[in-house]
Coordinates of C-alpha atoms and ligand atoms in Angstrom, one line a residue:
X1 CA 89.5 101.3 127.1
X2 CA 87.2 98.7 125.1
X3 CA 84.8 97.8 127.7
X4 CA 82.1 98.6 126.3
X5 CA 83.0 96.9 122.4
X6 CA 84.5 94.2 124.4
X7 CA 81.8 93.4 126.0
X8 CA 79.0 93.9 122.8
X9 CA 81.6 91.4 121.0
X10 CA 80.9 88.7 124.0
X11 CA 77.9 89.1 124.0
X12 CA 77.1 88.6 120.2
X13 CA 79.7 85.1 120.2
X14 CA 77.8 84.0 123.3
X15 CA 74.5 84.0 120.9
X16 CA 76.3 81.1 118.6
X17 CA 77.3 79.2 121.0
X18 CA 75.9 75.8 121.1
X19 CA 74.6 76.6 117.2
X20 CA 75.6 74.2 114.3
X21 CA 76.7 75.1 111.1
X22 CA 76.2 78.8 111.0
X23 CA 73.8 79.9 108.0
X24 CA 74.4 82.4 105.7
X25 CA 71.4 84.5 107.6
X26 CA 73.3 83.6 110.4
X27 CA 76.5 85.4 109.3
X28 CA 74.5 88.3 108.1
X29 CA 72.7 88.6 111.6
X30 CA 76.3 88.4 113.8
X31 CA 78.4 90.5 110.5
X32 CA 75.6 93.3 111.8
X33 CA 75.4 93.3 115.2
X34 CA 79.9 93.5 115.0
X35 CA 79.2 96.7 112.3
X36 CA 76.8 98.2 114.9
X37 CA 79.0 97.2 118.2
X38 CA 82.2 98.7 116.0
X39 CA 80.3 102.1 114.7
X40 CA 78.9 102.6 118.3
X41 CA 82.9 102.1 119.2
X42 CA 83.8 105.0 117.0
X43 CA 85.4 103.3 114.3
X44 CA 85.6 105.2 111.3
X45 CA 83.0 103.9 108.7
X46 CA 85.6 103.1 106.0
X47 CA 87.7 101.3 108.0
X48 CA 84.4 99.3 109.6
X49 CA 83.0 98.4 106.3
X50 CA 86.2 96.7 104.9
X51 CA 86.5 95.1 108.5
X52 CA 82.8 93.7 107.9
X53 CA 82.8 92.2 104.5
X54 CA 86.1 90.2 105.2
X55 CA 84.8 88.6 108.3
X56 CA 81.5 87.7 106.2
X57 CA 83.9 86.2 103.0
X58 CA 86.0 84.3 105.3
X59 CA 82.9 83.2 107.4
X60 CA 81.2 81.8 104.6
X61 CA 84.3 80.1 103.0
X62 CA 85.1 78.7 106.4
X63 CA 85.6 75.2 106.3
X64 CA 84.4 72.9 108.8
X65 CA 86.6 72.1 111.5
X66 CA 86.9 69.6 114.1
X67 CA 89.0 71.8 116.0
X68 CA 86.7 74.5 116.4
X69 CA 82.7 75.6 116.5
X70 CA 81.3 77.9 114.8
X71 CA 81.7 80.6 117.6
X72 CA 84.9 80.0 118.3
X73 CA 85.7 80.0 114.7
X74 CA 84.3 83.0 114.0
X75 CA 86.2 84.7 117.2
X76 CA 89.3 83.5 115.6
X77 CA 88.3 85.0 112.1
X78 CA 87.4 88.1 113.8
X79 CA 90.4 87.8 116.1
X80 CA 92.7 88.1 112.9
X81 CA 90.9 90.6 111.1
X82 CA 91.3 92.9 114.3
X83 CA 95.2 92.2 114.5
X84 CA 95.3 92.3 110.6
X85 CA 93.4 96.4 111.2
X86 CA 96.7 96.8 114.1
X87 CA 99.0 96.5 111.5
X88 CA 99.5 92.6 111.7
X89 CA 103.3 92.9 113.0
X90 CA 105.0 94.8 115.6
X91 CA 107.1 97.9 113.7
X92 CA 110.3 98.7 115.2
X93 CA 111.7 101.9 115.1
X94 CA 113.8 102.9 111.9
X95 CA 117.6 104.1 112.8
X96 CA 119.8 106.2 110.7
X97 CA 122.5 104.6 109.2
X98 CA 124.9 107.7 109.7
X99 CA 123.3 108.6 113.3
X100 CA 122.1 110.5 114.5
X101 CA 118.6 109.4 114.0
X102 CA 115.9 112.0 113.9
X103 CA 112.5 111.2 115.2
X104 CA 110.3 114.1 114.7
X105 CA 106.8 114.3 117.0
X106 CA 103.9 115.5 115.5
X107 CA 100.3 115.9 116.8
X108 CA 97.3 118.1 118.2
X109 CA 98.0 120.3 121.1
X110 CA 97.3 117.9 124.4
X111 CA 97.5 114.8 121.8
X112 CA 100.7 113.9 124.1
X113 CA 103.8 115.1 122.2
X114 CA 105.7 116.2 124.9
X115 CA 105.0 113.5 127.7
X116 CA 105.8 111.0 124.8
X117 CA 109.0 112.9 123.8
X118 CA 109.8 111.9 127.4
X119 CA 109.1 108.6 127.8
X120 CA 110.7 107.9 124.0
X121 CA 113.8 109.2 125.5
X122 CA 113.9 107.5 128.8
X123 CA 112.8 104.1 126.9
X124 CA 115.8 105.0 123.9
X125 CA 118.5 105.4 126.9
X126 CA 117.3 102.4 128.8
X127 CA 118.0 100.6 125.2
X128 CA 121.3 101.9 125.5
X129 CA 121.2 105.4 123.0
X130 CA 121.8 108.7 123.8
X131 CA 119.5 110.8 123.0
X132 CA 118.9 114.4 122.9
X133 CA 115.7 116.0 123.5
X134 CA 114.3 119.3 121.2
X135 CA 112.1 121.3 122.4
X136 CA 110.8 122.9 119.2
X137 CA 107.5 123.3 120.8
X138 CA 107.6 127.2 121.4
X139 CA 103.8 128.2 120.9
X140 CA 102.2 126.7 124.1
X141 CA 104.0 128.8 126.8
X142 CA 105.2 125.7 129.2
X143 CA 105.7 123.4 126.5
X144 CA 109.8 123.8 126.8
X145 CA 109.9 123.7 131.0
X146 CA 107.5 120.8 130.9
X147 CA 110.3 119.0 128.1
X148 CA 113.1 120.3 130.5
X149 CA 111.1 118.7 133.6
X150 CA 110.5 115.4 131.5
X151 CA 113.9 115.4 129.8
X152 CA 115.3 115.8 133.8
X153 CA 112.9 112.5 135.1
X154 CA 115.3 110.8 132.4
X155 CA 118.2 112.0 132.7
X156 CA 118.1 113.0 128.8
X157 CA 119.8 116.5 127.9
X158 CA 117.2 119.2 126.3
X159 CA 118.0 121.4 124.0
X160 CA 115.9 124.4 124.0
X161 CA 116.5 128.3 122.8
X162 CA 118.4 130.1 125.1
X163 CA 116.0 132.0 127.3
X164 CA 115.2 135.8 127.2
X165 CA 116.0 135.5 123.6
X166 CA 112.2 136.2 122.7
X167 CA 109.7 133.5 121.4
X168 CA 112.6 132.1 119.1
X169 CA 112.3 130.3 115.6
X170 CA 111.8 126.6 116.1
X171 CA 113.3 125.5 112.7
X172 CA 116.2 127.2 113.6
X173 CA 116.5 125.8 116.8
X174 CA 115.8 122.2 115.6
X175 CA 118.5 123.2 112.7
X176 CA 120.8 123.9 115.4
X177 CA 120.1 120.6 118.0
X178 CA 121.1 118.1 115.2
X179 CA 124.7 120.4 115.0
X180 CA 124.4 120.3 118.7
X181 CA 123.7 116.2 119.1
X182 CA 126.4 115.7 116.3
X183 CA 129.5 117.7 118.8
X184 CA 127.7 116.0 121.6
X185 CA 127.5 112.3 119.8
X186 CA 124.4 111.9 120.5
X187 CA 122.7 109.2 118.2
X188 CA 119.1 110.0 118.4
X189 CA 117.2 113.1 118.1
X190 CA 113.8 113.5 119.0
X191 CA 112.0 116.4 118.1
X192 CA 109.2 118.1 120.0
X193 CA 106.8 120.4 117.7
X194 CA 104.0 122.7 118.4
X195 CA 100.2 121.3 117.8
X196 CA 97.1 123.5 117.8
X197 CA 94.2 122.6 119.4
X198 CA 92.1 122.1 116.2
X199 CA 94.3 121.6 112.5
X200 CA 95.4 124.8 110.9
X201 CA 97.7 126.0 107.7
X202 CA 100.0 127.7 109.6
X203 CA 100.8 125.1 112.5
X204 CA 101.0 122.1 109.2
X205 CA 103.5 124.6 107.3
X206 CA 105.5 125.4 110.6
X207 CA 105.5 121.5 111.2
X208 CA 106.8 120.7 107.4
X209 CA 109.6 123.2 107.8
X210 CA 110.9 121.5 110.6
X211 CA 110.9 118.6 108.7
X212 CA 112.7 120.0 105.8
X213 CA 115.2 121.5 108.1
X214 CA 115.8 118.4 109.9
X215 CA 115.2 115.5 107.3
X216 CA 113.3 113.1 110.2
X217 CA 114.0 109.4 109.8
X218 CA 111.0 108.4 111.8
X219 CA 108.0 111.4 112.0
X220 CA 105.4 110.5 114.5
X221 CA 101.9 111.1 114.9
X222 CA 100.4 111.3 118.2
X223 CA 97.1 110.4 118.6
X224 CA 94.9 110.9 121.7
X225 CA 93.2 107.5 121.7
X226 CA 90.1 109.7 123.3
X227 CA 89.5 111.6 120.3
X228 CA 86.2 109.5 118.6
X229 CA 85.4 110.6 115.2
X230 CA 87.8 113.6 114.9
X231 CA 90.7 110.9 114.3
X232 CA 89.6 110.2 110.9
X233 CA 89.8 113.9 109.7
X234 CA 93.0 114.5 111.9
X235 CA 94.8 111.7 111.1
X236 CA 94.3 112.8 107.4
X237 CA 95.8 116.1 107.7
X238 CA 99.2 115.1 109.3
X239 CA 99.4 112.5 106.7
X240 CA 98.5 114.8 103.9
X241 CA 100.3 117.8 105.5
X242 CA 103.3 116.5 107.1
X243 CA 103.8 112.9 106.1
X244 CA 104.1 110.7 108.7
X245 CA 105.8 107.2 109.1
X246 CA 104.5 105.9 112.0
X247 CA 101.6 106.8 114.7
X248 CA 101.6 106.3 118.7
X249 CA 98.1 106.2 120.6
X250 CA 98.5 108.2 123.5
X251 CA 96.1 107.9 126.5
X252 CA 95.3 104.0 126.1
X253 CA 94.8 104.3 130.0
X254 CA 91.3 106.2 129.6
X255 CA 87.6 104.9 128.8
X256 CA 87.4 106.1 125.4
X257 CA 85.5 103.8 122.9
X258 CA 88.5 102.8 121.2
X259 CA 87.7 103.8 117.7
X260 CA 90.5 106.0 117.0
X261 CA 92.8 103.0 118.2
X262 CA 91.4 100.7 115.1
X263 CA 90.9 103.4 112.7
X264 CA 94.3 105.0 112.3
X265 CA 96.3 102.2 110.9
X266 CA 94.0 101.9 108.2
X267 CA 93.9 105.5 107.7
X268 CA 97.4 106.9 108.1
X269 CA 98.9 103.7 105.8
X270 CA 101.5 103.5 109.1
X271 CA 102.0 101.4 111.7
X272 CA 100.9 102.0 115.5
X273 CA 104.8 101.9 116.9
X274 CA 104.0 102.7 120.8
X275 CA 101.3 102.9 123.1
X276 CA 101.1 105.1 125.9
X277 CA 98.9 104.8 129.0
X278 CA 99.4 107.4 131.5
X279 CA 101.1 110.7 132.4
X280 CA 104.0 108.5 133.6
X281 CA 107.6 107.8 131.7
X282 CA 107.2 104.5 132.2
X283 CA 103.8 104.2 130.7
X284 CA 104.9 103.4 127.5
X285 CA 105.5 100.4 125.8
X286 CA 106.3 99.3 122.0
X287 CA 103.0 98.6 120.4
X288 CA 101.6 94.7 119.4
X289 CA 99.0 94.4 117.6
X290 CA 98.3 90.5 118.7
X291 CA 98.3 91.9 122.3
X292 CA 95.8 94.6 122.0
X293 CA 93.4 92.0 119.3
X294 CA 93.5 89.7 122.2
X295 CA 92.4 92.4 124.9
X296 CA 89.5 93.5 122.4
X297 CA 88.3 90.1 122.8
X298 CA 89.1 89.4 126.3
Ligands
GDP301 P1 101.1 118.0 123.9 O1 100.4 119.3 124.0 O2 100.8 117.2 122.7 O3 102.6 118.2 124.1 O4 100.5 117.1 125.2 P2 101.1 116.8 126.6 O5 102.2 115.9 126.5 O6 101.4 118.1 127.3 O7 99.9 116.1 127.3 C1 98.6 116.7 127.5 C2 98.1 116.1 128.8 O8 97.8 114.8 128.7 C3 99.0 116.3 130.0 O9 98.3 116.6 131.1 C4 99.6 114.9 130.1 O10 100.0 114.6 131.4 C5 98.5 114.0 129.7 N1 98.9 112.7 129.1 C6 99.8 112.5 128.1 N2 99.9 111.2 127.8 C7 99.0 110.6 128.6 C8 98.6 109.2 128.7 O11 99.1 108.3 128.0 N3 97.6 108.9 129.6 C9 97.1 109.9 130.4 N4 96.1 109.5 131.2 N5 97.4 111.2 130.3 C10 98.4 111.5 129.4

C-alpha cells in the first residue's frame, strides 16, 4: 500500500534538498508534481485540490527556520496536511449509554463486512465486552456460515435466523438480536448487512430499514482500500443513503494506490475508526492518522 506515492513524494523532497529559500516558482513546480503523484494515487480530485492549495498557502507563509530547510519544512507542512486529510485525531468508538450498543456494518459486497464483523468482536471481547454478533446478511448465500465460522474463531455468540425457515427477513431478525442481546446481557451489538456488488435502491432501502429497526449508535462503512476511483461515488451513496458515522478501510494489506484511503475522510465527513489488513481476526487495529501520514512519507 503506498509504494508507489511514497516513493513519487521522496523523490520530489529529494529535488529541494540542498536548495535555499524556496521560490514561489519553486512551490508551484513541487505543489505540481504532489497534485500529479496524488491523482496518479487515486485521490479523488476534490479532495487533491484542497490538499494542494493548503500546502502552497502555508508554503509560502512559511517562515524561516533555523530548525529546519526548506525540504524538510515542506515534508512537515505536507506531513500535517496528510494527517489533517486522516482525520487529525484518532476516533474511538461511541458506546450507548443504556447498552447495548449497536454498531451497524455497512458496505459493498466483498468491501469486508463480515471478516470485520469478526475481528470487531474478537477486538470488543478482548476489551472486555460482550458482544453479540448479527448476521443480517441473508442475500450472499454463505454470508451467515462464514459469520458463524468467524463469530466461532472468537468465541462471540451469532445470532442468525433459524435455519430451514426460508431466506428470512433481516430487519426482523436484527429487530429480534437486540431483544435477544438484552435477555442475554450482552452490551454490544454488531450488525452484519447485505452489500451488492455495485450500489443499488433496493440494497440502500433494505440497509436504512435495518437501521430504523435497530437505531445504530455507531453505523460503519466498509471500504475496500483497493477500490480507486469508485470510492468517491460509493462513499457518497452510503453517506447519502444510509448515514454513516464512521468508516473502516478494509484490505490495507494489498498494493492498491491508496487513494480511497485519503479520499474518504474528506468525503464521508467521518472519521477512519479501524484499519484492517488481512483475512485474519487479528488483522485489525484502531485507526491513527499520525501513523499512517508517517508511513506515506516513510
Ligand atoms: P463482505 O461481502 O463485505 O462481507 O466481505 P467479506 O468479509 O466476505 O470479504 C471478502 C473477501 O475479502 C474475503 O475473501 C475476505 O477474506 C477478504 N478480506 C476481508 N478483509 C480483508 C483484509 O483486510 N485484507 C485482505 N487481504 N483480505 C480481506
Amino acid at each position: 500500500m503506498f509504494d508507489t506515492l511514497s516513493d513519487r513524494l521522496s523523490g520530489i523532497f529529494t529535488k529541494l534538498r540542498g536548495k535555499g529559500k524556496l521560490s514561489d516558482a519553486d512551490i508551484d513546480a513541487t505543489a505540481r508534481e504532489i497534485r500529479l503523484a496524488l491523482l496518479e494515487a487515486d485521490v479523488a480530485l476534490s479532495v487533491v485540490k484542497q490538499f494542494i492549495n493548503r500546502i502552497k498557502e502555508r508554503a509560502r507563509g512559511a517562515e524561516v527556520s533555523q530548525a529546519l530547510n526548506p525540504a524538510q519544512q515542506i515534508v512537515k507542512i505536507v506531513h500535517e496536511e496528510l494527517i489533517g486529510i486522516l482525520g487529525g485525531e484518532a476516533r474511538r468508538l461511541q458506546f450507548a449509554k443504556q447498552p447495548p450498543t449497536v454498531i451497524m456494518l455497512a458496505g459493498l459486497q466483498g468491501s469486508g463486512k463480515t471478516t470485520l464483523a469478526g475481528k470487531l468482536a474478537r477486538w470488543l471481547k478482548e476489551q472486555g465486552h460482550q458482544p453479540l454478533l448479527v448476521a443480517a446478511d441473508l442475500q450472499r448465500p454463505n454470508a451467515v456460515n462464514q459469520l458463524q465460522v468467524l463469530g466461532g474463531r472468537a468465541g462471540v455468540e451469532v445470532y442468525a435466523p433459524a435455519p430451514g425457515n426460508g431466506v428470512g427477513d433481516p430487519v426482523q431478525v436484527s429487530r429480534d438480536a437486540i431483544g435477544h442481546a438484552q435477555r442475554q446481557m450482552r452490551d454490544v451489538v454488531i450488525v452484519d448487512t447485505a452489500g451488492r456488488l455495485g450500489i443499488d435502491a433496493e440494497m440502500m432501502q433494505q440497509a436504512a430499514d435495518i437501521r430504523d429497526a435497530v437505531n445504530p449508535d455507531e453505523i460503519i462503512f466498509v471500504i475496500d482500500a483497493m477500490i480507486g476511483q469508485d470510492a468517491v461515488a460509493t462513499a457518497e451513496a452510503f453517506r447519502d443513503g444510509v448515514g454513516i458515522t464512521g468508516v473502516v478501510l478494509s484490505k490495507l494489506d494489498g498494493d492498491a494506490r491508496g487513494g480511497a484511503a485519503l479520499s474518504v475522510r474528506a468525503v464521508t465527513g467521518q472519521p477512519i475508526l479501524f484499519a484492517s489488513t488481512g483475512e485474519k481476526l487479528e488483522n485489525f487495529d484502531v485507526f491513527h492518522p499520525e501513523r499512517m501520514a508517517s508511513r506515506i512519507l516513510d
